[in-house]
mmCIF file of C-alpha atoms and ligand atoms in Angstrom:
data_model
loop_
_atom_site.group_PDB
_atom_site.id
_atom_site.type_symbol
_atom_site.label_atom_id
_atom_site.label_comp_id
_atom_site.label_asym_id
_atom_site.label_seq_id
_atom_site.Cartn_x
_atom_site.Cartn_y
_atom_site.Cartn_z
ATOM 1 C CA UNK A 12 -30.563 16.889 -19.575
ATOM 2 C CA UNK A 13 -33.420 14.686 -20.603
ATOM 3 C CA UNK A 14 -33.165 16.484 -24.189
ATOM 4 C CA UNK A 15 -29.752 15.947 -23.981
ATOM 5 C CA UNK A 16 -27.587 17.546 -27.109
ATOM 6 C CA UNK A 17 -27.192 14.497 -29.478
ATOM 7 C CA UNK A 18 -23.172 14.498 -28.872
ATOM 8 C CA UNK A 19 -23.481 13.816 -25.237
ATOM 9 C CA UNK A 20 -23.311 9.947 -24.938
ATOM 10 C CA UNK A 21 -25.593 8.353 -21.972
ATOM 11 C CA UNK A 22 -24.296 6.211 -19.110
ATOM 12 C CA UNK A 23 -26.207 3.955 -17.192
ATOM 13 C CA UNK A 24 -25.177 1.678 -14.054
ATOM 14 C CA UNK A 25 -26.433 0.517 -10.887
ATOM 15 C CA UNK A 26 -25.489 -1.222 -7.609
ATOM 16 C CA UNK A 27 -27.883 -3.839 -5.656
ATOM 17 C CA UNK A 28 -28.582 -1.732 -2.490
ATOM 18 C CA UNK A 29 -28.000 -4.879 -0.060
ATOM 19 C CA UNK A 30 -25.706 -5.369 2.839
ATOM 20 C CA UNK A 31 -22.674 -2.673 2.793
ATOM 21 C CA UNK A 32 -21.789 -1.185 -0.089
ATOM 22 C CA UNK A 33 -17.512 -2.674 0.078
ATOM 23 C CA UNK A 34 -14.378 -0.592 -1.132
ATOM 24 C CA UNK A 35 -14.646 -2.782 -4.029
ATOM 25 C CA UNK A 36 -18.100 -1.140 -5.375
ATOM 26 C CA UNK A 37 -16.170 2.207 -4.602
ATOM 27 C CA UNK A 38 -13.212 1.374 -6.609
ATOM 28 C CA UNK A 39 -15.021 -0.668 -9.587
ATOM 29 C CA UNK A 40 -17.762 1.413 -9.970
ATOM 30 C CA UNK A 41 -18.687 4.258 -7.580
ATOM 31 C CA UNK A 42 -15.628 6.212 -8.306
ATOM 32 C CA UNK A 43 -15.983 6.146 -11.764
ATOM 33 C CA UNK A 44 -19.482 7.585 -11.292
ATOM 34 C CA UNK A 45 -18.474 10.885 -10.326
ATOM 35 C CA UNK A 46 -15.320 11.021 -12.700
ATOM 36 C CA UNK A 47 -17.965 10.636 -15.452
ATOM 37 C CA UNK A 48 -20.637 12.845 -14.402
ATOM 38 C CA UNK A 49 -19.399 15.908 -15.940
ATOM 39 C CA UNK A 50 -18.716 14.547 -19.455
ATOM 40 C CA UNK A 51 -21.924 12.462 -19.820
ATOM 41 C CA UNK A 52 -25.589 12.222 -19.454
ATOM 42 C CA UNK A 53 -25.631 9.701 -16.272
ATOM 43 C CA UNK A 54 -28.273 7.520 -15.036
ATOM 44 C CA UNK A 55 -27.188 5.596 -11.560
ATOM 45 C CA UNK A 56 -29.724 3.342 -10.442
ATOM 46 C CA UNK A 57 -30.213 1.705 -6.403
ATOM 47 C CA UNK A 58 -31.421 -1.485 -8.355
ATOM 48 C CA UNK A 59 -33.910 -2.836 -5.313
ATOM 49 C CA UNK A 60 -35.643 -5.500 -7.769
ATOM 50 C CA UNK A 61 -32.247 -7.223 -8.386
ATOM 51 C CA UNK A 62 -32.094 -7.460 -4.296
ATOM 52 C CA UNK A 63 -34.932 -9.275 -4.224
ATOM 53 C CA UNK A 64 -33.693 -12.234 -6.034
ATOM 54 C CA UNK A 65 -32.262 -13.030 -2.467
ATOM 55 C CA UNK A 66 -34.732 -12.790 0.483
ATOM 56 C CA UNK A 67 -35.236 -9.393 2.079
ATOM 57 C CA UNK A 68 -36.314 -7.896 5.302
ATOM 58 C CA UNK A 69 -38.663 -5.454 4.125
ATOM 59 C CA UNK A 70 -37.959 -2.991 6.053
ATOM 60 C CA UNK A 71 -34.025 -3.390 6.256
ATOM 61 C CA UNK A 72 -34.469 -3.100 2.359
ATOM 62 C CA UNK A 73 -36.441 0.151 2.354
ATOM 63 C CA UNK A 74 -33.443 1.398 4.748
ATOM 64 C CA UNK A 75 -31.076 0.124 2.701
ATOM 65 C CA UNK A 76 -32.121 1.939 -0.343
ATOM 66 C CA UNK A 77 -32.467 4.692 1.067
ATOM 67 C CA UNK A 78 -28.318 4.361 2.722
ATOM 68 C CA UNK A 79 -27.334 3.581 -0.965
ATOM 69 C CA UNK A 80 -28.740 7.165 -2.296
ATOM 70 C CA UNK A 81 -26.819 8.865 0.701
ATOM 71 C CA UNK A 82 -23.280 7.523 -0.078
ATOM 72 C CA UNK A 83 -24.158 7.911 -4.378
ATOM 73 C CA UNK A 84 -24.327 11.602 -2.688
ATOM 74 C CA UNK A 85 -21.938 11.707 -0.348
ATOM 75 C CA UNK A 86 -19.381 10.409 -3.069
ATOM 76 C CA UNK A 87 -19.891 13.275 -4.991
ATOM 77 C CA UNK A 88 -22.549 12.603 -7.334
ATOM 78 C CA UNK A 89 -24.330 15.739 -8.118
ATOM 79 C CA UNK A 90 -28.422 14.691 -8.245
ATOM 80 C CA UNK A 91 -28.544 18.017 -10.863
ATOM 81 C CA UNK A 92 -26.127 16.488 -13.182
ATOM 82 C CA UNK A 93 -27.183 13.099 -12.592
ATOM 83 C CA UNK A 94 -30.610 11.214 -12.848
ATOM 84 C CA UNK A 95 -29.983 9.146 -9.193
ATOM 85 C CA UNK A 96 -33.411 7.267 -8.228
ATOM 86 C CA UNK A 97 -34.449 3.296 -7.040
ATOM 87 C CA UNK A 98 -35.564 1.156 -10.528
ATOM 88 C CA UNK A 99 -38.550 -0.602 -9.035
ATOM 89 C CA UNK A 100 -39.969 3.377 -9.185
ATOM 90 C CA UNK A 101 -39.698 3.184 -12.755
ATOM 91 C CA UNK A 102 -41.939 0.184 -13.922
ATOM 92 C CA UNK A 103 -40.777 -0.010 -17.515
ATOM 93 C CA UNK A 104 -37.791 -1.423 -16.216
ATOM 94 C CA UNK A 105 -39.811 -4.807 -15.378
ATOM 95 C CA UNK A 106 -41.848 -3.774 -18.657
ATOM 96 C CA UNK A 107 -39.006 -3.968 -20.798
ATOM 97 C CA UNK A 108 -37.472 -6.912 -18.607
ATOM 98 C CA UNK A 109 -40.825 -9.385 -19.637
ATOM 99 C CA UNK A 110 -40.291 -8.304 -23.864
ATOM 100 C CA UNK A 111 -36.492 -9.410 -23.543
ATOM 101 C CA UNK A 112 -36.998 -12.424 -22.138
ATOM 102 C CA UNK A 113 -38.980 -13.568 -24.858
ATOM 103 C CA UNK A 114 -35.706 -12.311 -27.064
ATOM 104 C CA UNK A 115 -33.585 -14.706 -24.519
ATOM 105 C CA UNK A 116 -32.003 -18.022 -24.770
ATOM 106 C CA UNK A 117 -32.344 -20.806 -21.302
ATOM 107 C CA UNK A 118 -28.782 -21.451 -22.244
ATOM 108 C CA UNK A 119 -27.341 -18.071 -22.467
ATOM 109 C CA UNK A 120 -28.769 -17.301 -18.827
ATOM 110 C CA UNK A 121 -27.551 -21.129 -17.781
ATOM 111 C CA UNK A 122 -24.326 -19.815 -18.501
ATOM 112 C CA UNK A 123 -23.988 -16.823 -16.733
ATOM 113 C CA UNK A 124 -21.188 -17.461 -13.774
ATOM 114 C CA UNK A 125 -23.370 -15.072 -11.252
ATOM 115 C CA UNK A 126 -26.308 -17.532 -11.522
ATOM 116 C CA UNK A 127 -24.509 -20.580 -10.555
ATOM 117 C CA UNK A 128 -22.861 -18.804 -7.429
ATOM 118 C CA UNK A 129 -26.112 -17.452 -6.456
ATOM 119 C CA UNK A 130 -27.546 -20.478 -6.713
ATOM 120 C CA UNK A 131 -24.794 -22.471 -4.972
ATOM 121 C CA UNK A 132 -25.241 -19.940 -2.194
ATOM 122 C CA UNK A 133 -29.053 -20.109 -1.530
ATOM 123 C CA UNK A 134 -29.887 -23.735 -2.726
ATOM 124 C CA UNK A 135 -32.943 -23.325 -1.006
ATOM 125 C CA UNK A 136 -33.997 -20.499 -3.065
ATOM 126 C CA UNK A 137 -33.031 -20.771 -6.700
ATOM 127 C CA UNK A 138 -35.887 -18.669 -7.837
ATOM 128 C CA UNK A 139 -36.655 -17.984 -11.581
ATOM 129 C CA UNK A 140 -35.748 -14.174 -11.029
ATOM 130 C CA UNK A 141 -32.168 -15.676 -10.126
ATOM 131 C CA UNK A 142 -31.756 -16.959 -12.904
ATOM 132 C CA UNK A 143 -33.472 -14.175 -15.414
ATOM 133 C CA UNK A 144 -31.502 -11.363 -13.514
ATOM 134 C CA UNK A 145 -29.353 -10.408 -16.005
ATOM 135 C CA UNK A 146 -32.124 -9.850 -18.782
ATOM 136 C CA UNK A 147 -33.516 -7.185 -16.205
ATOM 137 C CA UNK A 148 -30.252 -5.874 -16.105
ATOM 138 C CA UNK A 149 -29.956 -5.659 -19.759
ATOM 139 C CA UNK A 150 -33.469 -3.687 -19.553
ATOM 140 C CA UNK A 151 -32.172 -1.586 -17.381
ATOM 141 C CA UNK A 152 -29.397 -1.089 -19.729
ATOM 142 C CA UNK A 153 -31.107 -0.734 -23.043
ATOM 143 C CA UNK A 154 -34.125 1.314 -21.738
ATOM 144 C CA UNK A 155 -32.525 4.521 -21.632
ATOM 145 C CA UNK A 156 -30.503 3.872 -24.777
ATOM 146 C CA UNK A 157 -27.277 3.704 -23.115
ATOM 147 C CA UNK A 158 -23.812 3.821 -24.403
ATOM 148 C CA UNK A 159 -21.344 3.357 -21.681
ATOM 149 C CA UNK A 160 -21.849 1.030 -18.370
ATOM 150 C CA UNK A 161 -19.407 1.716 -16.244
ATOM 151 C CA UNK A 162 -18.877 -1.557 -14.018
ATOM 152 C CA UNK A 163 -16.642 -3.432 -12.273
ATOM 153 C CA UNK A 164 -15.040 -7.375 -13.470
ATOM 154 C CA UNK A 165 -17.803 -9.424 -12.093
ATOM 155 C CA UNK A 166 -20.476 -7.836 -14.363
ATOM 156 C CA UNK A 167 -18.719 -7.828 -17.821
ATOM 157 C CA UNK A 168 -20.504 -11.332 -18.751
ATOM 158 C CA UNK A 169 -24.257 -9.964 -18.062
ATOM 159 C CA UNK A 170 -23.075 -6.813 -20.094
ATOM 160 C CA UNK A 171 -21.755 -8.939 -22.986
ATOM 161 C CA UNK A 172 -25.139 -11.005 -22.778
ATOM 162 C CA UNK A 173 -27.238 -6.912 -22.700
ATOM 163 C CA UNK A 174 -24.940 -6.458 -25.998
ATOM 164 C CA UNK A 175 -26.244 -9.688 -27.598
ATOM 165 C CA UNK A 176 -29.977 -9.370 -26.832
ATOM 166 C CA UNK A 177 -29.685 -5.749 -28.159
ATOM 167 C CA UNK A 178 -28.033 -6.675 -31.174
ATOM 168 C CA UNK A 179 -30.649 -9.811 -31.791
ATOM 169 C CA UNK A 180 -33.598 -7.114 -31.042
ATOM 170 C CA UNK A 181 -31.934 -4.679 -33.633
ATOM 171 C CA UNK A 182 -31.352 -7.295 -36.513
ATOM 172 C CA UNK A 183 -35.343 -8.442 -36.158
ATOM 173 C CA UNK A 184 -36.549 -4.716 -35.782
ATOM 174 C CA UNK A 185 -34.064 -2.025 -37.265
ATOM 175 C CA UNK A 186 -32.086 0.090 -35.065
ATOM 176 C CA UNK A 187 -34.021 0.224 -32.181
ATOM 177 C CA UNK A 188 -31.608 -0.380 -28.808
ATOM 178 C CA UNK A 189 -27.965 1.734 -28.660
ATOM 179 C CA UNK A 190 -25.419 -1.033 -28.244
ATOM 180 C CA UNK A 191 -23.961 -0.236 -24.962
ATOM 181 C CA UNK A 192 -20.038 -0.964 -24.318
ATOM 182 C CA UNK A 193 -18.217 -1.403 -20.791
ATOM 183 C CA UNK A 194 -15.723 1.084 -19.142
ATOM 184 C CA UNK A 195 -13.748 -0.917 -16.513
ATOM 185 C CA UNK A 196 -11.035 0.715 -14.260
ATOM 186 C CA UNK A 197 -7.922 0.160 -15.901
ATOM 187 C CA UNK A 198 -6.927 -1.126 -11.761
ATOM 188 C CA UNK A 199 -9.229 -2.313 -9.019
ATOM 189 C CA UNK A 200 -12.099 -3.479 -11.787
ATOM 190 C CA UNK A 201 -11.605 -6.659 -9.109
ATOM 191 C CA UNK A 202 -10.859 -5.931 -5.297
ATOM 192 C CA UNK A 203 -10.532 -9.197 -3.429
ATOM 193 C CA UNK A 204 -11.402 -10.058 -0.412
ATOM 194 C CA UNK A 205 -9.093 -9.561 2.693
ATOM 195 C CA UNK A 206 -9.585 -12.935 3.706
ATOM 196 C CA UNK A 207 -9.306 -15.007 0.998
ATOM 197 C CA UNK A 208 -7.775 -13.060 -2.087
ATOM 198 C CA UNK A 209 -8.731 -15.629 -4.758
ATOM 199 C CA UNK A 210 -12.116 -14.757 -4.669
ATOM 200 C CA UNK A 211 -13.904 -10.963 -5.185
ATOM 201 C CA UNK A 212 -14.247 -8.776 -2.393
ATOM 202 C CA UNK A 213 -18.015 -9.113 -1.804
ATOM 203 C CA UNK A 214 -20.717 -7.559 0.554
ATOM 204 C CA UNK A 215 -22.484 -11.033 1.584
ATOM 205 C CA UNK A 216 -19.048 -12.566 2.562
ATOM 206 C CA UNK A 217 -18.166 -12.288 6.137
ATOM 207 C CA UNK A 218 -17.222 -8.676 7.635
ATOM 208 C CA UNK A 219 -13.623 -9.290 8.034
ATOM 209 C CA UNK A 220 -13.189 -10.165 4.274
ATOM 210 C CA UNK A 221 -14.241 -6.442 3.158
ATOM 211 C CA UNK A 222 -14.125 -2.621 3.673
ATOM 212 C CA UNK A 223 -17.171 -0.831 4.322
ATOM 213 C CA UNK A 224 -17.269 2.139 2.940
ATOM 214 C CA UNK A 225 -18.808 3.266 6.013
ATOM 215 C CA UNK A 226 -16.059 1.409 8.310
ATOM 216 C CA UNK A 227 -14.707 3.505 10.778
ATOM 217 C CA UNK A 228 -10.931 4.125 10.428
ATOM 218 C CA UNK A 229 -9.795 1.947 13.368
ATOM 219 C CA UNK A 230 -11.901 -0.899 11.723
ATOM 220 C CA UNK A 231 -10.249 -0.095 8.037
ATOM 221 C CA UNK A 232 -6.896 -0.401 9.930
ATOM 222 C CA UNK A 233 -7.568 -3.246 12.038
ATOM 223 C CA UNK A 234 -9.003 -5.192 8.724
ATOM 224 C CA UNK A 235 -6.272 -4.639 6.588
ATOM 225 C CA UNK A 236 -3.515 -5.855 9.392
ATOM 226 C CA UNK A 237 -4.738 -8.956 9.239
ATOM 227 C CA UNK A 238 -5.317 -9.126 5.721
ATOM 228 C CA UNK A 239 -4.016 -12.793 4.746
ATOM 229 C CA UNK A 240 -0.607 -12.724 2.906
ATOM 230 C CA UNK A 241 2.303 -14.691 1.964
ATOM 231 C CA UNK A 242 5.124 -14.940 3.977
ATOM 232 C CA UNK A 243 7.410 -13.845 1.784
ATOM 233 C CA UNK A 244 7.498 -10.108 3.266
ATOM 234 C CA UNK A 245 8.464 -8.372 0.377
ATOM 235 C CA UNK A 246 6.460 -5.549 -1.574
ATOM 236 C CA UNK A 247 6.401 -6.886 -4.878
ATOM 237 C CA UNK A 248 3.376 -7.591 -7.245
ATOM 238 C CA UNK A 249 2.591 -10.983 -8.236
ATOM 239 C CA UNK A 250 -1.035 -11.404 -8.766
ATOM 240 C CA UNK A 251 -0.704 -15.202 -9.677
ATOM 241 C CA UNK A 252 1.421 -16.387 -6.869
ATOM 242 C CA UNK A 253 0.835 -13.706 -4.261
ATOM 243 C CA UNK A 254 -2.698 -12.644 -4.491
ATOM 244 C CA UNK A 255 -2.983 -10.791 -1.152
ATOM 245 C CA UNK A 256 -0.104 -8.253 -1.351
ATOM 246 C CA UNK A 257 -0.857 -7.719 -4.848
ATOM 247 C CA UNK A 258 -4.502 -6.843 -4.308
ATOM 248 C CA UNK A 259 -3.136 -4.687 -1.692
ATOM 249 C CA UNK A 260 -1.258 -2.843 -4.242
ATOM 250 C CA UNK A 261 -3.865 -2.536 -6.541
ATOM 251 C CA UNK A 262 -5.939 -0.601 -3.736
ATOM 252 C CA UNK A 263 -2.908 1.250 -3.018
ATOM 253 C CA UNK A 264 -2.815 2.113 -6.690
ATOM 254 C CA UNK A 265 -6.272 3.193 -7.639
ATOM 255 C CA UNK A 266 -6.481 5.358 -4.638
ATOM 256 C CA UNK A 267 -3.231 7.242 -5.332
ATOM 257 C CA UNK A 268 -2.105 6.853 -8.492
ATOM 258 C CA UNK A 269 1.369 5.781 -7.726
ATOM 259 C CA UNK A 270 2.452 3.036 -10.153
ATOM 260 C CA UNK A 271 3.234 -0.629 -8.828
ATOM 261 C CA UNK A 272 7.421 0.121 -9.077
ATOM 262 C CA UNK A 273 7.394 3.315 -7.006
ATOM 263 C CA UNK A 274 4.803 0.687 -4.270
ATOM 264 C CA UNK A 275 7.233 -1.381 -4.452
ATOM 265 C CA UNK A 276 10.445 0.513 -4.007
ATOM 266 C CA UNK A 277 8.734 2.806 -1.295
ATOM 267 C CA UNK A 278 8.252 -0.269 0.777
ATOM 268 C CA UNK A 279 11.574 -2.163 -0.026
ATOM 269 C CA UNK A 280 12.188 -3.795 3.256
ATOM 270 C CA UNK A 281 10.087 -2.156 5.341
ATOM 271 C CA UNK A 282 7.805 -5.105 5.965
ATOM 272 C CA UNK A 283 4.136 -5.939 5.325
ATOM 273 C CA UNK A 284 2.858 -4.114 8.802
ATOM 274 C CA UNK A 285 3.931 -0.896 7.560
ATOM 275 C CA UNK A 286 2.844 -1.306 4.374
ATOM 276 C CA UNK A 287 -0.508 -2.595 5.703
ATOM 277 C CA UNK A 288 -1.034 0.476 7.565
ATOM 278 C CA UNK A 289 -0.331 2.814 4.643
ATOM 279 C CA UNK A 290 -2.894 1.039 2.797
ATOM 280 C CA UNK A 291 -5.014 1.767 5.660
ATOM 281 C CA UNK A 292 -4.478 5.285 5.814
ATOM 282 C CA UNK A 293 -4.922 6.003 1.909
ATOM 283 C CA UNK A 294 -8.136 4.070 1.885
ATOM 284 C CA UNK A 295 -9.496 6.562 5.207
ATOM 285 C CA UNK A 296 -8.522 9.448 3.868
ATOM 286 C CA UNK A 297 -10.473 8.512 0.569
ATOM 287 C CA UNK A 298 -13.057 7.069 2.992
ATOM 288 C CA UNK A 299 -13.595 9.949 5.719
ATOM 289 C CA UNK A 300 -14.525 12.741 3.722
ATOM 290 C CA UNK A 301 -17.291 10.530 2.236
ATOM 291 C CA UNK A 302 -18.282 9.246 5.701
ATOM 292 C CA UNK A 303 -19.041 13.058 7.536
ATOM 293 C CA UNK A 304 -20.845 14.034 3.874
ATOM 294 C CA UNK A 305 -22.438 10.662 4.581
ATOM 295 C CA UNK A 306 -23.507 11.581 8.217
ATOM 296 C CA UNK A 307 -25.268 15.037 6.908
ATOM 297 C CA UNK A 308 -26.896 14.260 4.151
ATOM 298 C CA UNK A 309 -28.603 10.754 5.937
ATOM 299 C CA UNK A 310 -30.045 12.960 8.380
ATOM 300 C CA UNK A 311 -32.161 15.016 6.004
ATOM 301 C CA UNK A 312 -34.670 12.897 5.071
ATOM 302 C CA UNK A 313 -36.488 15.924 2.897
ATOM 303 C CA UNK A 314 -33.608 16.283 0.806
ATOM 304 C CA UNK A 315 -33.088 12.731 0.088
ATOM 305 C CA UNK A 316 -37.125 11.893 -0.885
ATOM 306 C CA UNK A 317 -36.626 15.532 -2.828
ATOM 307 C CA UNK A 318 -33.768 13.714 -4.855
ATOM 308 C CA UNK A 319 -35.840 10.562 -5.217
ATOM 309 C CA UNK A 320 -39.093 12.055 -6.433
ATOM 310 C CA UNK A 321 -36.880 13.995 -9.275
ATOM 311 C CA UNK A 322 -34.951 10.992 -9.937
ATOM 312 C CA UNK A 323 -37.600 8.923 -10.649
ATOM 313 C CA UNK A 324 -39.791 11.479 -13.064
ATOM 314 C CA UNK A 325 -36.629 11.829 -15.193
ATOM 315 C CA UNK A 326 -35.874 8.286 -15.637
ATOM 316 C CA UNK A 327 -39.940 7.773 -16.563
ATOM 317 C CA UNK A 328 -39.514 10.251 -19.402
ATOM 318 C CA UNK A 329 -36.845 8.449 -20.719
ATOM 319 C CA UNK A 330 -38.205 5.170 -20.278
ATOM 320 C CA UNK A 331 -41.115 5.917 -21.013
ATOM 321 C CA UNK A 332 -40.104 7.364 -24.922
ATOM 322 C CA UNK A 333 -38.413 4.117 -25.393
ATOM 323 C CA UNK A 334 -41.634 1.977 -24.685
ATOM 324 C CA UNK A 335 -43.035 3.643 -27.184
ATOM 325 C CA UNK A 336 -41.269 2.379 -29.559
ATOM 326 C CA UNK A 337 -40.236 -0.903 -28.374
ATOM 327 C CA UNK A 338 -44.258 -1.551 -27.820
ATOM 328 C CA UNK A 339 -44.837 -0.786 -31.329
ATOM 329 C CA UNK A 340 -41.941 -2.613 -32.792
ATOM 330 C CA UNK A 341 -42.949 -6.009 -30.966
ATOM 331 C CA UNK A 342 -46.765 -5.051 -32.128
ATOM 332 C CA UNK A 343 -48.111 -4.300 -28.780
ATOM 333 C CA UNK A 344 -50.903 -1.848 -28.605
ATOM 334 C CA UNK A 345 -49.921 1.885 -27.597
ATOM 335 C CA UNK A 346 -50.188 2.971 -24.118
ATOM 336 C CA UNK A 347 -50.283 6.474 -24.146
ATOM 337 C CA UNK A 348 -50.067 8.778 -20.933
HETATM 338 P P1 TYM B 418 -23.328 -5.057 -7.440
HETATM 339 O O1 TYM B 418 -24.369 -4.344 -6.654
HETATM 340 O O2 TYM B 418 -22.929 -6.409 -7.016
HETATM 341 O O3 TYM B 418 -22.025 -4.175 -7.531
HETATM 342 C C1 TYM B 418 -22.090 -2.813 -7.919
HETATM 343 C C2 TYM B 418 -20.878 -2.453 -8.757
HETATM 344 O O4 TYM B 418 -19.669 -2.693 -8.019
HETATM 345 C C3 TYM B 418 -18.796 -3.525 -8.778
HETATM 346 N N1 TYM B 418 -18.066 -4.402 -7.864
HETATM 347 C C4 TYM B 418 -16.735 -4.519 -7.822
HETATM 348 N N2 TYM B 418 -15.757 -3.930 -8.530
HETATM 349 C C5 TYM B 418 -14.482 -4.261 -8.238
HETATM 350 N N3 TYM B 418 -14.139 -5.154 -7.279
HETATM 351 C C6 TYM B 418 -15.093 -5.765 -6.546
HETATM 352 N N4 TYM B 418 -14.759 -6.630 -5.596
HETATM 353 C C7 TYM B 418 -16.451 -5.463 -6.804
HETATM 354 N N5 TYM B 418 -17.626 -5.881 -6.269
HETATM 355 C C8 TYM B 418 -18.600 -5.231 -6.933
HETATM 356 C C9 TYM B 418 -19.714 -4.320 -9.700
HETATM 357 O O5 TYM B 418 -19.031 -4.802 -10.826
HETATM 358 C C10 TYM B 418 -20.770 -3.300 -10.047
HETATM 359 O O6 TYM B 418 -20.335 -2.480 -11.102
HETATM 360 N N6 TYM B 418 -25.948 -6.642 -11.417
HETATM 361 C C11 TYM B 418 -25.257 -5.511 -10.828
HETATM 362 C C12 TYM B 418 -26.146 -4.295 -10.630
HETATM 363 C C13 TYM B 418 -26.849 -3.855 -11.870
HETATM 364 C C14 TYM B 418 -26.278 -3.108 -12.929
HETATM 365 C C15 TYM B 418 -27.351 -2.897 -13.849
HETATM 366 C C16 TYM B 418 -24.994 -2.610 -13.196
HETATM 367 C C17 TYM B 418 -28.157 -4.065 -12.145
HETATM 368 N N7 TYM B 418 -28.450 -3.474 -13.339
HETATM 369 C C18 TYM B 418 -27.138 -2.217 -15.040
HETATM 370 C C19 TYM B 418 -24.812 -1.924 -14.383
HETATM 371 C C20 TYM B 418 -25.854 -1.728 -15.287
HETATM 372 C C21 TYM B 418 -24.708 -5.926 -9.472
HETATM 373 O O7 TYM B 418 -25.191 -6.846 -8.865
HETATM 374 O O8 TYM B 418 -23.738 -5.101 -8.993
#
């Protein structure tokens, strides 16, 4: 795969390995993983030097990492097919993260939305690697030459801003950097939360405002019954003025395919409790499967450092042919292995 046949275009992504990964990750990006992995040459990254942007527990972050590469498996991602391994084992990710900051603007990163929530949230740790997050993220990006990102909503901004420094990088050095472009779920590319469905279903917000993905079904079905609403009663999707049913919907809809009209006429007044539960019971039976391949696979340590080891040599090679050039384009002497 690492020689991959020129047609064969490269995707990269990556999730931050703290707290629980939510249905949200699942639906924005996870899923998409595996429906890509047979048509492209993937990359899917357990980005652990993003997570430390926020305080960690070291050793809740080593487990952490290590959770993340069980449920990338247990969703179906095929370590074969795929290059699956933890960036911080892969130093030219930092490497390349140092050069493009020096191809960065302050007021590019002071606008990036993510920054100013982070920031609002730990005010007692706005940290510079807060704030120059998303020029490791372009790294990450632009370091294996990527063309597709598959992501959900929330990250389209740092992607645009990966775009830009690629593009400024190119026009001072030739063609160096692929120009990568999004792929977004056409639904769910933003789950909200349960509680509060204004605002993006997120792993740091309080348990009862996500899914797990490795919730047990009676918590799935005791989350979603008392998921806020309106009290209006009636299935019908109206994102602007009726943000929890619709989001409902949405999940509804990206699990099973059936379009909002046949939702909506399926549940004509039946109520939002049995609606409710049927939302439950397509998200466990997308869930369970996932949870017992979950509950094998975590168990075999071997397997799991076996899939990390081969992760991370591929990723090197490819990061490492990059450097190459990038070192010699920004005039920086050689560093051959
Ligand atoms: P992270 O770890 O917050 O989220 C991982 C992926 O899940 C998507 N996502 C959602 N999609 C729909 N609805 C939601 N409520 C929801 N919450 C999260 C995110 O959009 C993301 O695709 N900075 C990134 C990680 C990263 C990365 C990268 C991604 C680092 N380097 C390079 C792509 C390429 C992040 O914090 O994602």
């Amino acid at each position: 795969m690492e020689n991959a046949a020129e047609n064969r275009k490269r995707i990269f992504s990556g999730i931050q390995p703290t707290g629980n990964l939510t249905l949200g990750n699942y639906i924005g990006a996870l899923r998409n993983f595996g429906i890509l992995q047979s048509e492209y040459d993937c990359l899917y990254s357990i980005v652990d030097m993003h997570a430390i942007t926020v305080r960690q527990d070291p050793a809740a972050l080593r487990k952490a990492c290590l959770r993340t590469m069980a449920i990338f498996l247990a969703s179906g991602l095929d370590p074969e097919k795929n290059i699956i391994y933890f960036q911080s084992q892969v130093p030219q990710h930092a490497e390349l993260g140092w050069i493009l900051n020096c191809f960065t603007y302050m007021g590019e990163l002071s606008r990036m939305t993510q920054f100013k929530d982070k920031s609002a949230k730990h005010a007692d740790n706005i940290n510079a690697g807060l704030f120059t997050y998303p020029v490791l993220m372009a790294a990450d990006i632009l370091l294996y030459m990527t063309d597709l990102v598959p992501i959900g909503a929330d990250q389209k901004q740092h992607l645009e801003l990966a775009r830009d420094i690629a593009l400024r990088f190119n026009a001072i050095y030739g063609d160096v950097f692929t120009v990568p472009e999004g792929y977004f779920p056409k639904v769910g590319a933003r789950i909200m939360s349960l509680q509060e469905p204004t605002r993006k279903m997120s792993k740091s917000d309080p348990e009862e405002c996500y899914i797990a993905i490795l919730d047990e079904p009676d918590v799935i079905r005791r989350k979603f019954r008392r998921a806020v609403t309106d009290c209006e009663a009636c299935v019908a999707f109206d994102p602007e003025n009726r943000p929890g049913i619709a989001n409902l919907m949405s999940i509804m809809n990206a699990l099973t395919g059936k379009s909002m009209e046949t939702i909506t006429d399926e549940y004509a007044g039946k109520g939002y409790g049995a609606f409710k539960d049927a939302v439950a019971d397509c998200v466990i039976a997308v869930l369970e499967p996932i949870q017992q391949e979950y509950k094998r696979i975590s168990g075999d340590k071997a397997y799991l450092e076996q899939v990390m080891v081969s992760g991370r040599e591929r990723a090197a090679q490819i990061a490492y042919r990059t450097m190459l050039k990038v070192r010699k384009k920004v005039g920086l002497a050689a560093l051959k292995l």
